Tab-separated table of C-alpha atoms in Angstrom:
chain	number	residue	atom	x	y	z
W	1	UNK	CA	37.714	151.332	1.039
W	2	UNK	CA	40.609	152.139	-1.241
W	3	UNK	CA	40.722	155.491	-2.991
W	4	UNK	CA	40.617	153.718	-6.351
W	5	UNK	CA	37.416	151.866	-5.452
W	6	UNK	CA	35.823	154.980	-3.948
W	7	UNK	CA	36.722	156.996	-7.051
W	8	UNK	CA	35.136	154.336	-9.234
W	9	UNK	CA	31.911	154.305	-7.210
W	10	UNK	CA	31.551	158.085	-7.327
W	11	UNK	CA	32.315	158.090	-11.066
W	12	UNK	CA	29.784	155.306	-11.713
W	13	UNK	CA	27.064	157.144	-9.792
W	14	UNK	CA	27.966	160.344	-11.632
W	15	UNK	CA	27.788	158.549	-14.979
W	16	UNK	CA	24.371	157.115	-14.119
W	17	UNK	CA	23.079	160.599	-13.265
W	18	UNK	CA	24.656	162.110	-16.376
W	19	UNK	CA	22.977	159.478	-18.569
W	20	UNK	CA	19.645	160.020	-16.813
W	21	UNK	CA	19.879	163.808	-17.264
W	22	UNK	CA	21.315	163.702	-20.792
W	23	UNK	CA	24.551	165.417	-19.735
W	24	UNK	CA	27.081	162.714	-20.609
W	25	UNK	CA	29.053	164.625	-23.248
W	26	UNK	CA	29.130	167.814	-21.162
W	27	UNK	CA	30.254	165.882	-18.106
W	28	UNK	CA	32.941	164.110	-20.118
W	29	UNK	CA	34.319	167.504	-21.185
W	30	UNK	CA	34.206	168.723	-17.573
W	31	UNK	CA	36.048	165.633	-16.349
W	32	UNK	CA	38.786	166.082	-18.977
W	33	UNK	CA	39.139	169.735	-17.967
W	34	UNK	CA	39.283	168.826	-14.268
W	35	UNK	CA	41.816	166.055	-14.857
W	36	UNK	CA	44.048	168.202	-17.055
W	37	UNK	CA	43.881	171.117	-14.621
W	38	UNK	CA	44.757	168.976	-11.594
W	39	UNK	CA	47.616	167.236	-13.436
W	40	UNK	CA	49.105	170.519	-14.655
W	41	UNK	CA	48.695	172.546	-11.468
W	42	UNK	CA	50.721	171.533	-8.423
W	43	UNK	CA	49.158	174.316	-6.323
W	44	UNK	CA	45.689	172.917	-6.975
W	45	UNK	CA	46.837	169.414	-6.032
W	46	UNK	CA	48.229	170.843	-2.784
W	47	UNK	CA	44.940	172.631	-2.026
W	48	UNK	CA	42.853	169.525	-2.691
W	49	UNK	CA	45.037	167.280	-0.525
W	50	UNK	CA	45.653	169.795	2.266
W	51	UNK	CA	44.468	168.550	5.663
W	52	UNK	CA	44.476	172.115	7.032
W	53	UNK	CA	41.893	173.506	4.599
W	54	UNK	CA	38.246	172.734	5.259
W	55	UNK	CA	36.040	171.168	2.621
W	56	UNK	CA	33.974	174.320	2.098
W	57	UNK	CA	37.077	176.295	1.134
W	58	UNK	CA	38.183	173.557	-1.270
W	59	UNK	CA	34.688	173.392	-2.756
W	60	UNK	CA	34.558	177.164	-3.224
W	61	UNK	CA	37.981	177.128	-4.910
W	62	UNK	CA	36.771	174.421	-7.307
W	63	UNK	CA	33.523	176.253	-8.054
W	64	UNK	CA	35.457	179.416	-8.839
W	65	UNK	CA	38.027	177.614	-10.949
W	66	UNK	CA	35.423	175.644	-12.929
W	67	UNK	CA	32.619	178.245	-12.912
W	68	UNK	CA	31.443	177.307	-16.432
W	69	UNK	CA	31.045	173.611	-15.583
W	70	UNK	CA	27.848	171.560	-15.793
W	71	UNK	CA	25.411	171.834	-12.850
W	72	UNK	CA	26.060	168.163	-12.134
W	73	UNK	CA	29.780	168.900	-11.757
W	74	UNK	CA	28.955	171.628	-9.225
W	75	UNK	CA	26.781	169.137	-7.324
W	76	UNK	CA	29.705	166.702	-7.328
W	77	UNK	CA	31.871	169.373	-5.659
W	78	UNK	CA	29.150	169.860	-3.000
W	79	UNK	CA	28.854	166.126	-2.355
W	80	UNK	CA	32.613	165.612	-2.127
W	81	UNK	CA	32.939	168.517	0.310
W	82	UNK	CA	30.125	167.163	2.475
W	83	UNK	CA	31.657	163.679	2.501
W	84	UNK	CA	35.208	164.994	2.997
W	85	UNK	CA	36.328	163.300	-0.237
W	86	UNK	CA	37.511	166.216	-2.408
W	87	UNK	CA	40.986	164.676	-2.381
W	88	UNK	CA	39.805	161.921	-4.739
W	89	UNK	CA	38.450	164.294	-7.412
W	90	UNK	CA	41.293	163.463	-9.815
W	91	UNK	CA	40.545	159.751	-9.472
W	92	UNK	CA	36.845	160.362	-10.061
W	93	UNK	CA	37.625	162.298	-13.243
W	94	UNK	CA	39.898	159.479	-14.455
W	95	UNK	CA	37.267	156.852	-13.702
W	96	UNK	CA	34.477	158.859	-15.323
W	97	UNK	CA	36.536	159.217	-18.514
W	98	UNK	CA	37.233	155.468	-18.467
W	99	UNK	CA	33.501	154.741	-18.049
W	100	UNK	CA	32.721	157.097	-20.932
W	101	UNK	CA	35.209	155.273	-23.132
W	102	UNK	CA	33.674	151.939	-22.109
W	103	UNK	CA	30.293	153.253	-23.252
W	104	UNK	CA	31.950	153.958	-26.590
W	105	UNK	CA	33.176	150.332	-26.771
W	106	UNK	CA	36.670	151.189	-25.629
W	107	UNK	CA	38.411	149.943	-22.472
W	108	UNK	CA	41.164	151.752	-20.566
W	109	UNK	CA	43.562	149.703	-18.483
W	110	UNK	CA	46.211	151.124	-16.190
W	111	UNK	CA	49.326	149.192	-15.335
W	112	UNK	CA	51.454	150.536	-12.503
W	113	UNK	CA	55.095	149.471	-12.576
W	114	UNK	CA	58.342	150.469	-10.884
W	115	UNK	CA	59.933	151.258	-14.268
W	116	UNK	CA	58.389	152.018	-17.678
W	117	UNK	CA	57.197	149.008	-19.679
W	118	UNK	CA	59.229	148.182	-22.764
W	119	UNK	CA	57.354	148.209	-26.081
W	120	UNK	CA	57.338	144.412	-26.478
W	121	UNK	CA	55.847	143.792	-23.028
W	122	UNK	CA	53.342	146.603	-23.484
W	123	UNK	CA	52.201	145.126	-26.825
W	124	UNK	CA	51.902	141.634	-25.320
W	125	UNK	CA	49.876	142.897	-22.360
W	126	UNK	CA	47.664	145.005	-24.617
W	127	UNK	CA	46.950	142.030	-26.887
W	128	UNK	CA	46.036	139.833	-23.904
W	129	UNK	CA	43.719	142.478	-22.445
W	130	UNK	CA	41.937	142.889	-25.789
W	131	UNK	CA	41.484	139.098	-26.033
W	132	UNK	CA	40.018	138.929	-22.518
W	133	UNK	CA	37.736	141.967	-22.787
W	134	UNK	CA	36.757	141.625	-26.442
W	135	UNK	CA	37.130	145.407	-26.724
W	136	UNK	CA	39.657	147.859	-28.024
W	137	UNK	CA	41.965	148.641	-25.097
W	138	UNK	CA	44.197	151.594	-24.338
W	139	UNK	CA	46.987	150.843	-21.902
W	140	UNK	CA	48.281	153.563	-19.622
W	141	UNK	CA	51.552	152.974	-17.761
W	142	UNK	CA	51.995	154.737	-14.416
W	143	UNK	CA	55.330	154.642	-12.626
W	144	UNK	CA	55.501	154.041	-8.871
W	145	UNK	CA	59.056	153.478	-7.635
W	146	UNK	CA	57.700	152.187	-4.292
W	147	UNK	CA	56.548	148.966	-6.009
W	148	UNK	CA	60.087	147.522	-6.047
W	149	UNK	CA	59.059	145.046	-8.764
W	150	UNK	CA	56.044	143.419	-10.411
W	151	UNK	CA	52.944	145.389	-11.407
W	152	UNK	CA	49.419	146.452	-10.497
W	153	UNK	CA	46.814	146.174	-13.253
W	154	UNK	CA	43.559	148.154	-13.037
W	155	UNK	CA	40.648	147.736	-15.431
W	156	UNK	CA	37.438	149.481	-14.402
W	157	UNK	CA	36.971	148.786	-10.724
W	158	UNK	CA	38.997	145.554	-10.850
W	159	UNK	CA	42.554	145.518	-9.598
W	160	UNK	CA	45.156	142.761	-9.821
W	161	UNK	CA	48.181	143.388	-7.599
W	162	UNK	CA	51.189	141.335	-8.657
W	163	UNK	CA	53.748	143.720	-7.194
W	164	UNK	CA	56.489	142.682	-4.824
W	165	UNK	CA	55.403	145.317	-2.302
W	166	UNK	CA	51.822	143.999	-2.539
W	167	UNK	CA	53.005	140.452	-1.853
W	168	UNK	CA	55.064	141.664	1.119
W	169	UNK	CA	52.029	143.499	2.519
W	170	UNK	CA	49.912	140.317	2.200
W	171	UNK	CA	52.619	138.314	3.968
W	172	UNK	CA	52.824	140.917	6.728
W	173	UNK	CA	49.022	140.833	7.260
W	174	UNK	CA	49.105	137.032	7.339
W	175	UNK	CA	51.903	136.989	9.910
W	176	UNK	CA	50.190	139.590	12.100
W	177	UNK	CA	46.865	137.742	12.049
W	178	UNK	CA	48.380	134.471	13.279
Protein backbone atom coordinates (compact mmCIF):
# COMPACT_ATOMS: atom_id res chain seq x y z
CA UNK A 1 0.00 0.00 0.00
CA UNK A 2 1.39 3.39 -0.91
CA UNK A 3 2.25 5.84 1.84
CA UNK A 4 -0.32 8.27 0.45
CA UNK A 5 -3.11 5.69 0.66
CA UNK A 6 -2.02 4.54 4.13
CA UNK A 7 -1.90 8.15 5.34
CA UNK A 8 -5.40 8.71 4.01
CA UNK A 9 -6.78 5.62 5.75
CA UNK A 10 -5.26 6.56 9.10
CA UNK A 11 -6.52 10.14 8.72
CA UNK A 12 -10.02 8.94 7.80
CA UNK A 13 -10.17 6.64 10.82
CA UNK A 14 -8.85 9.45 13.00
CA UNK A 15 -11.48 11.83 11.63
CA UNK A 16 -14.24 9.31 12.32
CA UNK A 17 -13.07 8.95 15.93
CA UNK A 18 -12.70 12.71 16.34
CA UNK A 19 -16.27 13.25 15.10
CA UNK A 20 -17.57 10.49 17.37
CA UNK A 21 -15.78 11.97 20.40
CA UNK A 22 -16.50 15.62 19.55
CA UNK A 23 -12.80 16.47 19.19
CA UNK A 24 -12.71 17.56 15.54
CA UNK A 25 -11.63 21.17 16.07
CA UNK A 26 -9.01 20.22 18.67
CA UNK A 27 -7.65 17.50 16.41
CA UNK A 28 -7.53 19.89 13.46
CA UNK A 29 -5.40 22.28 15.54
CA UNK A 30 -3.13 19.39 16.59
CA UNK A 31 -2.70 18.27 12.99
CA UNK A 32 -1.77 21.80 11.87
CA UNK A 33 0.75 22.02 14.71
CA UNK A 34 2.21 18.61 13.84
CA UNK A 35 2.42 19.43 10.14
CA UNK A 36 4.01 22.83 10.71
CA UNK A 37 6.49 21.40 13.22
CA UNK A 38 7.56 18.55 10.92
CA UNK A 39 7.89 20.87 7.91
CA UNK A 40 9.98 23.41 9.83
CA UNK A 41 12.21 20.99 11.72
CA UNK A 42 14.67 18.89 9.73
CA UNK A 43 15.91 17.14 12.90
CA UNK A 44 12.39 15.93 13.65
CA UNK A 45 11.98 14.66 10.09
CA UNK A 46 15.27 12.76 10.49
CA UNK A 47 14.12 11.22 13.79
CA UNK A 48 10.77 10.14 12.36
CA UNK A 49 12.31 8.55 9.26
CA UNK A 50 15.34 7.02 10.99
CA UNK A 51 15.52 3.24 10.58
CA UNK A 52 17.93 2.98 13.54
CA UNK A 53 15.55 4.41 16.14
CA UNK A 54 12.84 2.14 17.51
CA UNK A 55 9.20 3.14 17.44
CA UNK A 56 8.98 3.58 21.22
CA UNK A 57 11.72 6.21 21.16
CA UNK A 58 10.03 8.04 18.28
CA UNK A 59 6.68 7.87 20.09
CA UNK A 60 8.20 9.21 23.31
CA UNK A 61 9.85 12.08 21.40
CA UNK A 62 6.49 12.97 19.84
CA UNK A 63 4.66 12.77 23.16
CA UNK A 64 7.22 15.08 24.74
CA UNK A 65 7.18 17.50 21.83
CA UNK A 66 3.37 17.65 21.65
CA UNK A 67 2.61 17.17 25.36
CA UNK A 68 -0.41 19.52 25.26
CA UNK A 69 -2.09 17.64 22.39
CA UNK A 70 -5.51 15.98 22.45
CA UNK A 71 -5.72 12.49 24.00
CA UNK A 72 -6.68 11.16 20.58
CA UNK A 73 -3.44 12.55 19.13
CA UNK A 74 -1.48 10.71 21.84
CA UNK A 75 -3.35 7.51 20.95
CA UNK A 76 -2.41 8.07 17.31
CA UNK A 77 1.27 8.20 18.32
CA UNK A 78 0.83 4.89 20.21
CA UNK A 79 -0.89 3.22 17.25
CA UNK A 80 1.70 4.43 14.75
CA UNK A 81 4.53 3.19 16.97
CA UNK A 82 2.88 -0.21 17.38
CA UNK A 83 2.31 -0.52 13.63
CA UNK A 84 5.77 0.85 12.76
CA UNK A 85 4.19 3.69 10.75
CA UNK A 86 5.42 6.83 12.55
CA UNK A 87 7.20 7.83 9.34
CA UNK A 88 3.86 8.68 7.72
CA UNK A 89 2.73 11.09 10.47
CA UNK A 90 3.22 14.13 8.23
CA UNK A 91 1.04 12.55 5.54
CA UNK A 92 -1.63 11.71 8.10
CA UNK A 93 -1.67 15.32 9.31
CA UNK A 94 -1.98 16.57 5.71
CA UNK A 95 -4.80 14.15 4.97
CA UNK A 96 -6.64 14.95 8.20
CA UNK A 97 -6.52 18.68 7.39
CA UNK A 98 -7.81 17.94 3.88
CA UNK A 99 -10.68 15.85 5.33
CA UNK A 100 -11.50 18.67 7.75
CA UNK A 101 -11.65 21.14 4.87
CA UNK A 102 -13.89 18.74 2.93
CA UNK A 103 -16.26 18.70 5.90
CA UNK A 104 -16.33 22.48 5.60
CA UNK A 105 -17.29 22.19 1.91
CA UNK A 106 -13.78 22.84 0.68
CA UNK A 107 -11.59 20.47 -1.35
CA UNK A 108 -7.79 20.40 -1.37
CA UNK A 109 -6.03 19.03 -4.42
CA UNK A 110 -2.30 18.48 -4.72
CA UNK A 111 -0.56 18.50 -8.06
CA UNK A 112 3.01 17.25 -8.14
CA UNK A 113 5.10 18.52 -11.04
CA UNK A 114 8.77 18.63 -12.02
CA UNK A 115 8.67 22.45 -12.21
CA UNK A 116 6.26 25.00 -10.69
CA UNK A 117 2.95 25.47 -12.53
CA UNK A 118 2.53 28.78 -14.31
CA UNK A 119 -0.43 30.92 -13.23
CA UNK A 120 -2.48 30.26 -16.38
CA UNK A 121 -2.19 26.47 -16.10
CA UNK A 122 -2.86 26.59 -12.37
CA UNK A 123 -6.03 28.65 -12.94
CA UNK A 124 -7.22 26.30 -15.70
CA UNK A 125 -6.64 23.21 -13.55
CA UNK A 126 -8.32 24.83 -10.56
CA UNK A 127 -11.38 25.75 -12.62
CA UNK A 128 -11.67 22.19 -13.97
CA UNK A 129 -11.35 20.66 -10.50
CA UNK A 130 -14.07 22.96 -9.15
CA UNK A 131 -16.36 21.99 -12.05
CA UNK A 132 -15.80 18.28 -11.41
CA UNK A 133 -16.11 18.38 -7.62
CA UNK A 134 -18.77 21.08 -7.33
CA UNK A 135 -16.79 22.47 -4.38
CA UNK A 136 -14.40 25.29 -3.72
CA UNK A 137 -10.92 23.88 -4.37
CA UNK A 138 -7.49 24.90 -3.15
CA UNK A 139 -4.65 23.72 -5.34
CA UNK A 140 -1.28 22.97 -3.80
CA UNK A 141 1.72 22.52 -6.12
CA UNK A 142 4.52 20.24 -4.92
CA UNK A 143 7.76 20.02 -6.86
CA UNK A 144 9.42 16.65 -7.48
CA UNK A 145 12.33 16.87 -9.93
CA UNK A 146 12.34 13.06 -10.28
CA UNK A 147 9.10 13.24 -12.32
CA UNK A 148 10.95 14.35 -15.48
CA UNK A 149 7.68 15.65 -16.95
CA UNK A 150 3.90 15.43 -16.62
CA UNK A 151 2.13 15.55 -13.26
CA UNK A 152 0.52 13.59 -10.44
CA UNK A 153 -2.84 14.86 -9.21
CA UNK A 154 -4.14 13.86 -5.76
CA UNK A 155 -7.62 14.65 -4.48
CA UNK A 156 -8.60 12.90 -1.26
CA UNK A 157 -7.49 9.31 -1.61
CA UNK A 158 -7.65 9.40 -5.43
CA UNK A 159 -4.48 9.75 -7.43
CA UNK A 160 -4.04 10.29 -11.16
CA UNK A 161 -0.46 9.75 -12.33
CA UNK A 162 0.22 11.36 -15.70
CA UNK A 163 3.94 11.76 -15.13
CA UNK A 164 6.58 10.54 -17.53
CA UNK A 165 8.30 8.58 -14.76
CA UNK A 166 4.94 6.98 -13.88
CA UNK A 167 4.41 5.93 -17.49
CA UNK A 168 7.94 4.49 -17.64
CA UNK A 169 7.31 2.51 -14.45
CA UNK A 170 4.07 1.09 -15.93
CA UNK A 171 5.92 0.12 -19.11
CA UNK A 172 8.67 -1.52 -17.08
CA UNK A 173 6.13 -3.57 -15.05
CA UNK A 174 4.38 -4.60 -18.26
CA UNK A 175 7.64 -5.71 -19.87
CA UNK A 176 8.73 -7.64 -16.77
CA UNK A 177 5.39 -9.44 -16.47
CA UNK A 178 5.49 -10.76 -20.05
